[in-house]
Coordinates of C-alpha atoms in Angstrom, one line a residue:
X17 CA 0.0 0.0 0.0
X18 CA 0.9 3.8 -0.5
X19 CA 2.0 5.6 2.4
X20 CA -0.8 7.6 4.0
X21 CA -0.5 11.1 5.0
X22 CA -2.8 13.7 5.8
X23 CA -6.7 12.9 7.1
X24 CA -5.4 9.2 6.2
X25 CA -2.2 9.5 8.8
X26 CA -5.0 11.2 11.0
X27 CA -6.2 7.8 11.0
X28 CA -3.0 5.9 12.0
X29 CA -1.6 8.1 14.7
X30 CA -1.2 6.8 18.0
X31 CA -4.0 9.9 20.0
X32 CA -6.7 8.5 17.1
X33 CA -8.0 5.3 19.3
X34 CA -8.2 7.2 22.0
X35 CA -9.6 10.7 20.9
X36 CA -12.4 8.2 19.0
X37 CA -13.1 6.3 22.9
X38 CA -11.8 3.3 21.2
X39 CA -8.6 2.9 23.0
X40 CA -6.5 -0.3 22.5
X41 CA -10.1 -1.9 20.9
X42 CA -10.0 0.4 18.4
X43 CA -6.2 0.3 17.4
X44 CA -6.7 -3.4 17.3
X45 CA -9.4 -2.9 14.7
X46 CA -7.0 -0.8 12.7
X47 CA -4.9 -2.9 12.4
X48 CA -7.0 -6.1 11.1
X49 CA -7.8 -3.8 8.2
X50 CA -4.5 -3.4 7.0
X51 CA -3.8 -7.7 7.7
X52 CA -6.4 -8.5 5.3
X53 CA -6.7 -5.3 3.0
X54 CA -6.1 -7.3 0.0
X55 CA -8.4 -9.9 0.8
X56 CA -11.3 -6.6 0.8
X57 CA -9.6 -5.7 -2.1
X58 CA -10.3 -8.8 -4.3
X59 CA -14.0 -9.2 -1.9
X60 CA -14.9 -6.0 -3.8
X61 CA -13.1 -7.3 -7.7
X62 CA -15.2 -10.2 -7.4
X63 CA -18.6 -8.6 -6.4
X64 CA -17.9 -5.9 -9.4
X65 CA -17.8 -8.8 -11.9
X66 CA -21.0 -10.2 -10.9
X67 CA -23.7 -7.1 -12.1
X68 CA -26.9 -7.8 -10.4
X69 CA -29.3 -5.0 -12.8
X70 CA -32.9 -4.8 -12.1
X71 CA -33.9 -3.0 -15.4
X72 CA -32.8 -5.9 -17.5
X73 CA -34.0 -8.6 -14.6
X74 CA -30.0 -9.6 -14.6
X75 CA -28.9 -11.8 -11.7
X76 CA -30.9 -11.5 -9.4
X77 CA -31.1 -14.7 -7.4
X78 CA -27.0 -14.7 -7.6
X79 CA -26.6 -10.6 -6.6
X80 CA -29.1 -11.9 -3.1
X81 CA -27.2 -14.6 -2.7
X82 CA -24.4 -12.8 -3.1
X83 CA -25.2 -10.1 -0.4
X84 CA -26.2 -12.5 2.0
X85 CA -23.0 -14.2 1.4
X86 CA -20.8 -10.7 1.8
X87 CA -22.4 -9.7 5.4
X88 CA -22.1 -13.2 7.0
X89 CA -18.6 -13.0 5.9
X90 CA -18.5 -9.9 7.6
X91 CA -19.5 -11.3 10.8
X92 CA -23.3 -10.2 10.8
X93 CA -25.1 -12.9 12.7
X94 CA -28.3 -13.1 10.6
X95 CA -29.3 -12.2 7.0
X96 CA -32.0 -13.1 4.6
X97 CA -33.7 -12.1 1.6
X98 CA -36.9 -10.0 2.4
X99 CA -39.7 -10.0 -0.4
X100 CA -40.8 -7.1 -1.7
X101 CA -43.2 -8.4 -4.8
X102 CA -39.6 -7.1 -7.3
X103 CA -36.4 -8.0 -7.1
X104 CA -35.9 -8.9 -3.2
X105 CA -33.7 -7.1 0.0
X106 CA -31.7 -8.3 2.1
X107 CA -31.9 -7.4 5.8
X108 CA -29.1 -8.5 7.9
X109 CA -28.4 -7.3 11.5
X110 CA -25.0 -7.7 13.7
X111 CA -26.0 -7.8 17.7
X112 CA -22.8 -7.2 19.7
X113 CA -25.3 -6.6 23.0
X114 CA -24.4 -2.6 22.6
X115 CA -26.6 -0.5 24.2
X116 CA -27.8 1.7 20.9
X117 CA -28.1 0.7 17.2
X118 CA -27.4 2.3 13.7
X119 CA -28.9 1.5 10.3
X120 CA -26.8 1.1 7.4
X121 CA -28.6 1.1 3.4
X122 CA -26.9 -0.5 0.8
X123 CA -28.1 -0.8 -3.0
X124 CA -26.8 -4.2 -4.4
X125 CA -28.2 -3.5 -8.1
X126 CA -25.8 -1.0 -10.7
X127 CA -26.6 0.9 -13.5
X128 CA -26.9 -0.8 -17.2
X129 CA -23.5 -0.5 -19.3
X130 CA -22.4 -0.3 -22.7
X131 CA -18.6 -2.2 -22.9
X132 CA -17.6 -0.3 -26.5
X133 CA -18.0 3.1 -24.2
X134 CA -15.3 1.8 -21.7
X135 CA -11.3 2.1 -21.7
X136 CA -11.4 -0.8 -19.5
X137 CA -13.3 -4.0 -19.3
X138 CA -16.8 -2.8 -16.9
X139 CA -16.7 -6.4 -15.4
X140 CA -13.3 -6.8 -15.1
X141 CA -12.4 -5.0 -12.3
X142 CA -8.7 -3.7 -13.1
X143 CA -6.2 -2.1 -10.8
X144 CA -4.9 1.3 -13.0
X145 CA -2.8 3.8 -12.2
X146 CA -4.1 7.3 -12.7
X147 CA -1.7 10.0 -12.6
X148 CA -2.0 12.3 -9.4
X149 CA -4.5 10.2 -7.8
X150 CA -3.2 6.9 -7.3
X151 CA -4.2 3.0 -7.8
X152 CA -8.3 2.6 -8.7
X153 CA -10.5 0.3 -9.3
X154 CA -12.0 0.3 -12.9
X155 CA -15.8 -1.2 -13.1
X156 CA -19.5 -0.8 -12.9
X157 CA -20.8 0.1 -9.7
X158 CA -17.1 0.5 -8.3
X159 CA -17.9 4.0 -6.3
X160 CA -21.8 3.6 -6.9
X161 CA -22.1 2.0 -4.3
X162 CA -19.9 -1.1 -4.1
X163 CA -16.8 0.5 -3.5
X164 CA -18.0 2.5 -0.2
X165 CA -20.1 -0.4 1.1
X166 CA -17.5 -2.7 0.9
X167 CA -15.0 -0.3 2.9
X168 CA -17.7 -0.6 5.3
X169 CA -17.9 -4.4 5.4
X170 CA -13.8 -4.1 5.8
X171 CA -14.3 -2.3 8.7
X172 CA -17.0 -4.3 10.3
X173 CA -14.9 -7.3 9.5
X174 CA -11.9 -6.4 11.0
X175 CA -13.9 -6.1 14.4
X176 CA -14.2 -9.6 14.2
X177 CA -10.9 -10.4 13.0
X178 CA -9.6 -8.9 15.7
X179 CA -11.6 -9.8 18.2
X180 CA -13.2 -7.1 19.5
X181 CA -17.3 -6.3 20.0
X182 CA -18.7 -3.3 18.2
X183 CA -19.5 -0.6 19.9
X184 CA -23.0 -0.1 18.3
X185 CA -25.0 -2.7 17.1
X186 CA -25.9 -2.6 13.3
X187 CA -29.3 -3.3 11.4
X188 CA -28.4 -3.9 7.1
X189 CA -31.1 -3.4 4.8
X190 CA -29.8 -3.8 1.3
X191 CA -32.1 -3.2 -2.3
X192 CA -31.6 -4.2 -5.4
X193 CA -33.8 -1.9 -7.5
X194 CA -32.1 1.5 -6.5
X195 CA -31.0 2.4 -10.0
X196 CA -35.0 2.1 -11.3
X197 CA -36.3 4.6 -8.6
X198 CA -36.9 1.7 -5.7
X199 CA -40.3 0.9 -7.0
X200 CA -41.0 -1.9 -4.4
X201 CA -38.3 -0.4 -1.1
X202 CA -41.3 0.6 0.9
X203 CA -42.8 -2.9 1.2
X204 CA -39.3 -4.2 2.4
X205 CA -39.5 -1.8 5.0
X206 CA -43.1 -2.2 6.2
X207 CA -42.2 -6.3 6.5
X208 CA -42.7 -6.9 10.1
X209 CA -38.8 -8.5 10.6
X210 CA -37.7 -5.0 9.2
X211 CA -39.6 -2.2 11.0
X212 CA -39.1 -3.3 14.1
X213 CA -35.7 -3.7 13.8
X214 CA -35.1 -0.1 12.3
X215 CA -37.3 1.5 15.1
X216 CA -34.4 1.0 17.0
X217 CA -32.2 2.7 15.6
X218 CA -30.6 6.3 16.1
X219 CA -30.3 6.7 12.4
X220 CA -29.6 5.0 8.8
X221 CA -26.8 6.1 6.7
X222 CA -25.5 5.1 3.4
X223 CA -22.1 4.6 2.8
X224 CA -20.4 6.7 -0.1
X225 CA -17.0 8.5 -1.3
X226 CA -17.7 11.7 -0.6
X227 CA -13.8 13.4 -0.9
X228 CA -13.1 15.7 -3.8
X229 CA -9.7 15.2 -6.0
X230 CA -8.1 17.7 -3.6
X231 CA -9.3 16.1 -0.3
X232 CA -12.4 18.4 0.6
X233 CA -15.3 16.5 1.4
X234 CA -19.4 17.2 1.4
X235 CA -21.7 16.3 4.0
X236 CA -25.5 16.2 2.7
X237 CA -28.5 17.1 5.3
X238 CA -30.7 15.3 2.5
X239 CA -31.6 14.7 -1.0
X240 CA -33.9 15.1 -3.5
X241 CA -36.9 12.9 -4.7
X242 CA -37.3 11.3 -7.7
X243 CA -39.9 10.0 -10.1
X244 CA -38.6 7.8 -13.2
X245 CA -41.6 7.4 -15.7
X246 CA -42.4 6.7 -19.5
X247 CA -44.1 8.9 -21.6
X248 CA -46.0 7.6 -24.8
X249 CA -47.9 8.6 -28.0
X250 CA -49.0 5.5 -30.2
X251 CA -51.6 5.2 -32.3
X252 CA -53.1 2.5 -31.1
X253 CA -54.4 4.5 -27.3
X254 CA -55.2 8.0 -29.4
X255 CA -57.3 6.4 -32.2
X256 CA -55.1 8.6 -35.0
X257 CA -52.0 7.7 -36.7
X258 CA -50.8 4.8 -38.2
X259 CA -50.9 1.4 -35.6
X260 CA -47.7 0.2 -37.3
X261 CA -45.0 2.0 -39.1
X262 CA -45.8 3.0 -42.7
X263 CA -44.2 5.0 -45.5
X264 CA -43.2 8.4 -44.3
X265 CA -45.3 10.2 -47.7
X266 CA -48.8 9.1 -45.8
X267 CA -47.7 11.9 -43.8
X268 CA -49.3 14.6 -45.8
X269 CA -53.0 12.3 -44.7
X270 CA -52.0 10.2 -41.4
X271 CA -51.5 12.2 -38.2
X272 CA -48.0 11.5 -36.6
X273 CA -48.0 10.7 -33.0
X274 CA -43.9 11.5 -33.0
X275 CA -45.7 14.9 -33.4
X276 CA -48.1 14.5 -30.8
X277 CA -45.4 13.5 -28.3
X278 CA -43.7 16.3 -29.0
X279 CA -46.0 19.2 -28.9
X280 CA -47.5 17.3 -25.5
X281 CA -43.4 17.7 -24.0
X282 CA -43.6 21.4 -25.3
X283 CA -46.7 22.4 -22.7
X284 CA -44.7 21.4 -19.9
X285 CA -42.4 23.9 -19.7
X286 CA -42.8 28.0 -20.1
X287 CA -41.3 29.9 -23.3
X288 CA -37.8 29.7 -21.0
X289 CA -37.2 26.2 -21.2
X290 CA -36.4 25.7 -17.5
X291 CA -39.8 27.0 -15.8
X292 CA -42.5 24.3 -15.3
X293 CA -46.0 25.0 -16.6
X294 CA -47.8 22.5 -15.0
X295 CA -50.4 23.9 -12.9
X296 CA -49.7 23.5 -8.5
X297 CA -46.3 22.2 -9.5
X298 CA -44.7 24.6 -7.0
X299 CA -47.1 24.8 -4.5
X300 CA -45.0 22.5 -2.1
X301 CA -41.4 23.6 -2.7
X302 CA -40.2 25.0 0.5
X303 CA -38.2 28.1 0.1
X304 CA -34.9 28.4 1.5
X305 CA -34.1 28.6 4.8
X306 CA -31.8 31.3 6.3
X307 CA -29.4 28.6 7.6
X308 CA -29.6 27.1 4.3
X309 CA -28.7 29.8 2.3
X310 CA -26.0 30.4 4.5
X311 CA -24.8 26.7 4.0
X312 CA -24.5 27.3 0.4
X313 CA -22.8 30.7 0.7
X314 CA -20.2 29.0 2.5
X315 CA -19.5 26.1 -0.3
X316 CA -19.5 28.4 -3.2
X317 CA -16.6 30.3 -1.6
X318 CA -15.2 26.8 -0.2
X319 CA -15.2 24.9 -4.2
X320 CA -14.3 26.0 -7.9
X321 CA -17.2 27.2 -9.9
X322 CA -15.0 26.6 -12.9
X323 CA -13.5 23.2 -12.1
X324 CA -17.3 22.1 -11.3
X325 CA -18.1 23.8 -15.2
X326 CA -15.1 21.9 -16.4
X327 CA -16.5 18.5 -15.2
X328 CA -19.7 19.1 -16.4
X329 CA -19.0 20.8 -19.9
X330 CA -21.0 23.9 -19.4
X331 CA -19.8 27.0 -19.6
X332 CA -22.7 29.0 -18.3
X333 CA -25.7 28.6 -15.8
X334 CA -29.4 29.6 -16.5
X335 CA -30.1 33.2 -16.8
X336 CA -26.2 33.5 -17.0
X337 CA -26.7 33.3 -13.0
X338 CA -23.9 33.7 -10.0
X339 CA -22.1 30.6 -8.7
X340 CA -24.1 31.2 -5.5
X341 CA -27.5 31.2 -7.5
X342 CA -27.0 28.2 -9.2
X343 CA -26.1 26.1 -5.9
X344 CA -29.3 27.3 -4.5
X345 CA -31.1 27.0 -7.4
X346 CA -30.0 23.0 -7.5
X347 CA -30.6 22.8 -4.2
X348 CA -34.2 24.5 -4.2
X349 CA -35.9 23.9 -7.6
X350 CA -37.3 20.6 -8.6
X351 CA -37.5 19.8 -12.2
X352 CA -39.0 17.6 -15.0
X353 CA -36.0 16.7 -17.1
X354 CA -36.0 14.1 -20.7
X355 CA -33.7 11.9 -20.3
X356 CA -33.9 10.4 -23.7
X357 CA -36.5 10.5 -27.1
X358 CA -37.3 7.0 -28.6
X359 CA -39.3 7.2 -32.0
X360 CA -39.1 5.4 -35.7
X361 CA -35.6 4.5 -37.0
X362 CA -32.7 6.0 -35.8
X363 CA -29.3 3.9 -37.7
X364 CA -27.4 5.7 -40.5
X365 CA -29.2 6.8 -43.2
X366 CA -32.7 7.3 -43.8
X367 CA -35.7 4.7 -43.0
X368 CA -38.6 7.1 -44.9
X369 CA -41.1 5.7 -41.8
X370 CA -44.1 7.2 -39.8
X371 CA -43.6 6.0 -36.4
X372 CA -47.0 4.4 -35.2
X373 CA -45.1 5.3 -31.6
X374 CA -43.0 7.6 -30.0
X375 CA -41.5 7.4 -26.1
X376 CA -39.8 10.3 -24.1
X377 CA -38.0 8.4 -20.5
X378 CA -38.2 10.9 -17.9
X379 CA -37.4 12.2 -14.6
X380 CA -39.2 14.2 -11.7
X381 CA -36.7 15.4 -9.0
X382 CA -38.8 16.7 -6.1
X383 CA -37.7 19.0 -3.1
X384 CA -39.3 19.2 0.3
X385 CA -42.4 19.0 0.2
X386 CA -42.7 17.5 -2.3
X387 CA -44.4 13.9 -2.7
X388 CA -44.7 11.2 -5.5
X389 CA -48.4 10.7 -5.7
X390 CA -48.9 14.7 -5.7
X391 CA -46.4 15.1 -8.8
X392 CA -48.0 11.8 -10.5
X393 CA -51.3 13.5 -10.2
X394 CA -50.4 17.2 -10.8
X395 CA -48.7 15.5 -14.4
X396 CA -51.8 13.7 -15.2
X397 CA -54.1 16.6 -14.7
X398 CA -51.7 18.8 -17.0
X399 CA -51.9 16.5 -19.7
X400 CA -55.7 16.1 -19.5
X401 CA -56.0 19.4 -19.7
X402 CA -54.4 19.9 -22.7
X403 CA -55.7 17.7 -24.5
X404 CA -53.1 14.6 -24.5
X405 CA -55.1 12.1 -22.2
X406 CA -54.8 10.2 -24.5
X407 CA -50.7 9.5 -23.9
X408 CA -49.6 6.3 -21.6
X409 CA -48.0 7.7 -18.3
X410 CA -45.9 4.4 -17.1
X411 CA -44.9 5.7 -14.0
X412 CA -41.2 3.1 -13.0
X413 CA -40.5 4.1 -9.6
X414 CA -39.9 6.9 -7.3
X415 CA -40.5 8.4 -4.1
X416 CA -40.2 11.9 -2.1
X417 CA -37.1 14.1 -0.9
X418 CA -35.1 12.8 2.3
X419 CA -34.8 15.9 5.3
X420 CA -32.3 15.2 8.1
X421 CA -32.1 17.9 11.1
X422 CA -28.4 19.0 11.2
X423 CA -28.5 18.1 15.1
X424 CA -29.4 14.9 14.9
X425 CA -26.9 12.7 16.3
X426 CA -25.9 10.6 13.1
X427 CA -25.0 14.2 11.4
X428 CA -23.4 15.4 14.7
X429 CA -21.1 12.4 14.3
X430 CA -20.1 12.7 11.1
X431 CA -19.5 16.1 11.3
X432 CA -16.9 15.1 15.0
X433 CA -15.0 12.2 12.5
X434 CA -14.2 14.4 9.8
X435 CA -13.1 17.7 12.0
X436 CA -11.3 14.6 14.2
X437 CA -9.4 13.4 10.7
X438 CA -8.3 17.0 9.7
X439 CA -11.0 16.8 6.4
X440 CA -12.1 20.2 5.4
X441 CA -15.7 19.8 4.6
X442 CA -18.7 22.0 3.2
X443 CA -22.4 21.2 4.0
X444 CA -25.2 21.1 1.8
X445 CA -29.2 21.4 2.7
X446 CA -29.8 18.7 0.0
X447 CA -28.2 16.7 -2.7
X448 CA -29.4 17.3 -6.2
X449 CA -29.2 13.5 -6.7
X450 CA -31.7 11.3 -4.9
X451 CA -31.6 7.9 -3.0
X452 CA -34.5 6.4 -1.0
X453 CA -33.6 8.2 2.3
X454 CA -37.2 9.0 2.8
X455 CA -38.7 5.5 3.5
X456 CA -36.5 6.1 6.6
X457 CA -36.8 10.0 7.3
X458 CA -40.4 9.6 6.6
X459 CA -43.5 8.2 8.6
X460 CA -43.2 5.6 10.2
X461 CA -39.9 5.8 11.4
X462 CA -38.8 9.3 11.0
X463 CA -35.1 8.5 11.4
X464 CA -32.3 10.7 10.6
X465 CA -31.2 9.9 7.3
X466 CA -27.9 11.0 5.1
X467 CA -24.9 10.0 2.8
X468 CA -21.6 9.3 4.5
X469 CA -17.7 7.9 3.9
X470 CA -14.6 9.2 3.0
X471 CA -12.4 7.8 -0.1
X472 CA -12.8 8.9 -3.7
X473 CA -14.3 7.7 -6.9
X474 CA -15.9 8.8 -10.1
X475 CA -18.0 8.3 -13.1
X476 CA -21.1 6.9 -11.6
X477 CA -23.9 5.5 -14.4
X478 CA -20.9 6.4 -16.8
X479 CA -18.4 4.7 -18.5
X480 CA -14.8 4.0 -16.6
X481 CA -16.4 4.5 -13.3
X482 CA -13.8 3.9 -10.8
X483 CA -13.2 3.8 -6.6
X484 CA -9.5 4.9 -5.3
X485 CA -7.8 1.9 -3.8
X486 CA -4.2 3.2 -2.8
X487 CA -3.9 6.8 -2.7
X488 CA -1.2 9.0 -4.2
X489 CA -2.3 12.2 -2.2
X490 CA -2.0 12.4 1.7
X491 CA -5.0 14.6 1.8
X492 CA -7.3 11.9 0.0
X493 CA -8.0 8.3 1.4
X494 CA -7.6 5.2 -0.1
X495 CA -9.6 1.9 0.5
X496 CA -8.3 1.2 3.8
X497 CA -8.2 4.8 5.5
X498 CA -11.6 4.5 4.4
X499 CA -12.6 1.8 6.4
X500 CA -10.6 2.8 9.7
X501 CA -12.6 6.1 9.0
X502 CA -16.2 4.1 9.5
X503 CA -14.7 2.5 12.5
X504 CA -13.9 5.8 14.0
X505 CA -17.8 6.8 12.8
X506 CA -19.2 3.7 14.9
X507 CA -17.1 4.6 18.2
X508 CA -19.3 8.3 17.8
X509 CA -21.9 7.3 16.6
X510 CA -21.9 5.1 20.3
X511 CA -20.8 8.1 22.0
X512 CA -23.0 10.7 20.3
X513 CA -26.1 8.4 21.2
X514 CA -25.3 7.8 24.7
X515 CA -25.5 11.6 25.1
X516 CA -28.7 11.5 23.8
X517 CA -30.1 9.3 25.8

């Protein structure tokens, strides 16, 4: 392994243990995660090579079994599938007779891929060297979310490896439809072994990478919702147009419904192109709170407009707006978004069709107050209303925004780890991107609720996604500072709860 400096050093120094109330227990711990660091290591290779992807129904029974396999072998004592009427969870728990217990999510499922897009194999798994940042990991799902959740099993590992008891007793609940908008997460949590077993619980986090290239890190207070959904014209449900594709002259005497689709796309948003039309949308969008605002003032002077433009490859914002207006404007504004336009023949060359159907996939990303079932409905009525009840809404999944109070005790000790580690960090009311955090911020457990871990990675639902392994910068953490980092997050996470109490 590279030499750790920096936060990662933080992590090796003799005061840690005891500045975490681990003492010689958690030194032990330490220390079992560097002894079998390339053991995780090749743990996480061979769980990248097996895909488990709910939107093509690709293994499924082998990415449970899998799971169930990975947290036994992290030393949780039970763990089973849970049925959810889609592709099953996995709840697993790891009793250590502690007095106070914390949830952990985990998403099992990745995102579809397309191999002639990568520079590396997606299944593969390969070590590379990347200039200035060190050893990765090249492969689907390596930072979203394997990566992170296996530095957690690491670290919950090396507890047993080295003998020593938890300090806070752990309830798992992993899904495997994330990446389609968790259509079927809520059942798994109303199943009567799972509720009960989350009620007790001071909070649920999710592991993730959260550190910048230059060793900053973000800490997220929530996230948005999100609403995946199909959009169709065919002209077989409006009665007009061709039921099959015919020759593109019948044009001048056959209504189109490629047409149809996109005059319907064109009412939902005002002549600006970013302002939704549809009636009551913002009726539930919470302003901005002072404290909020402030939060975001504070991580536009704290990160690089320019380097976030760079990655993005936009050179301006809407309205030509400030750095400061555009963070709160993607913390603040929800959105209906296209994410792709499906009609007729697309290959080289011209087809000389009329498409008997035409499909926009979209998005919904919702801010508190948001709900699903108000947004479903709110789109409905729109469309009924102009006309164009007559297009298939095939609504995929979704669900609300997640809202965690900054002084809860699960943010209170992440925010005590990172200051603890030396990691300059920014908070944010919300992330822009969304995760199911509301089945556990929301009725009926109304548990804190946020993102978490340090480490780096990039390229999520893209191609050559990737997770750091050995770093090349002190002020980044590799794999294994990662893990030592969610052992020092369990010892607070004890403490922080015990002064709740």
């Amino acid at each position: 392994m590279m030499k750790a400096g920096g936060a990662a050093a933080a992590l090796l120094a003799p005061g840690v243990a005891q500045a975490a109330r681990g003492g010689a227990d958690q030194a032990a711990v330490l220390k079992a995660i560097d002894s079998n660091q390339g053991a995780a290591i090749q743990r996480l290779a061979d769980w990248i090579k097996l895909p488990s992807i709910a939107a093509e129904k690709r293994n499924i029974d082998e990415g449970v079994a899998h799971m169930i396999a990975l947290v036994q072998d992290a030393g949780f004592q039970t763990a089973k599938p849970v049925p959810t009427g889609g592709v099953p969870s996995v709840l697993a728990t790891l009793d250590s007779g502690a007095k106070h217990w914390i949830g952990v999510y985990f998403m099992y499922d990745v995102k579809q891929f397309d191999p002639a897009e990568w520079s590396s194999p997606p299944l593969e798994a390969r070590l590379v060297d990347r200039p200035g940042l060190g050893k990765v990991m090249v492969g689907r799902g390596a930072v979203n979310q394997k990566g992170p959740e296996m530095s957690f099993l690491a670290a919950v590992r090396a507890f047993k490896d080295s003998g020593r008891k938890l300090p806070v007793n752990i309830a798992l609940i992993a899904e495997g439809e994330e990446e389609i908008a968790s259509p079927n997460f809520p059942k798994a949590i109303s199943h009567p072994d799972v509720l009960p077993t989350l009620q007790k619980c001071v909070g649920v986090f999710i592991p993730s990478a959260s550190q910048a290239m230059d060793g900053t890190s973000t800490l997220t207070l929530g996230a948005k919702g999100a609403v995946e959904l199909q959009l169709i014209s065919s002209g077989e449900r409006w009665g007009r147009g061709p039921t099959k594709d015919i020759h593109s002259s019948n044009f001048a005497r056959v209504d189109s419904p490629a047409w149809r689709l996109v005059q319907a796309l064109d009412t939902l948003m005002k002549p600006d192109g970013h302002t939704i039309a549809v009636d009551g949308w913002y009726d539930n969008v919470l302003p901005l709170s002072a404290r909020e605002k402030a939060l975001i003032a504070e991580t536009a002077k704290r990160t690089s407009e320019e380097e976030v433009k760079r990655q993005l490859g936009v050179s301006r914002w809407i309205n030509d707006e400030s750095w400061v207006q555009a963070l709160e404007r993607l913390a603040s504004q929800p959105t209906i978004n296209i994410q792709g336009l499906v009609a007729g023949y697309t290959g080289p060359g011209g087809k000389t069709i009329l498409p008997h159907r035409a499909v926009a996939k979209m998005e919904f990303r919702l801010t508190p107050a948001m709900t699903k079932e108000e947004a479903i409905a709110k789109f409905n009525a729109h469309l009924k209303k102009h006309g164009f009840d007559d297009l298939e809404v095939q609504v995929t999944g979704g669900y609300g925004p997640t809202i965690t109070n900054e002084d809860s005790a699960l943010v209170r000790s992440e925010k005590a780890v990172m200051e603890r580690l030396g990691v300059a960090y920014t908070i944010i009311p919300r992330s822009a991107g969304s995760w199911p955090g509301v089945v556990f911020s929301g009725p009926p457990l109304n548990l804190p609720a946020a993102q978490w871990g340090m480490g780096h990675g990039s390229g999520a639902h893209g191609p050559d996604e990737y997770f750091l392994i050995e770093s090349a910068n002190p002020k980044v953490m590799g794999m294994a500072e990662a893990s030592k980092a969610y052992v020092a997050l369990l010892y607070e996470i004890a403490k922080q709860a015990a002064i709740r109490a």
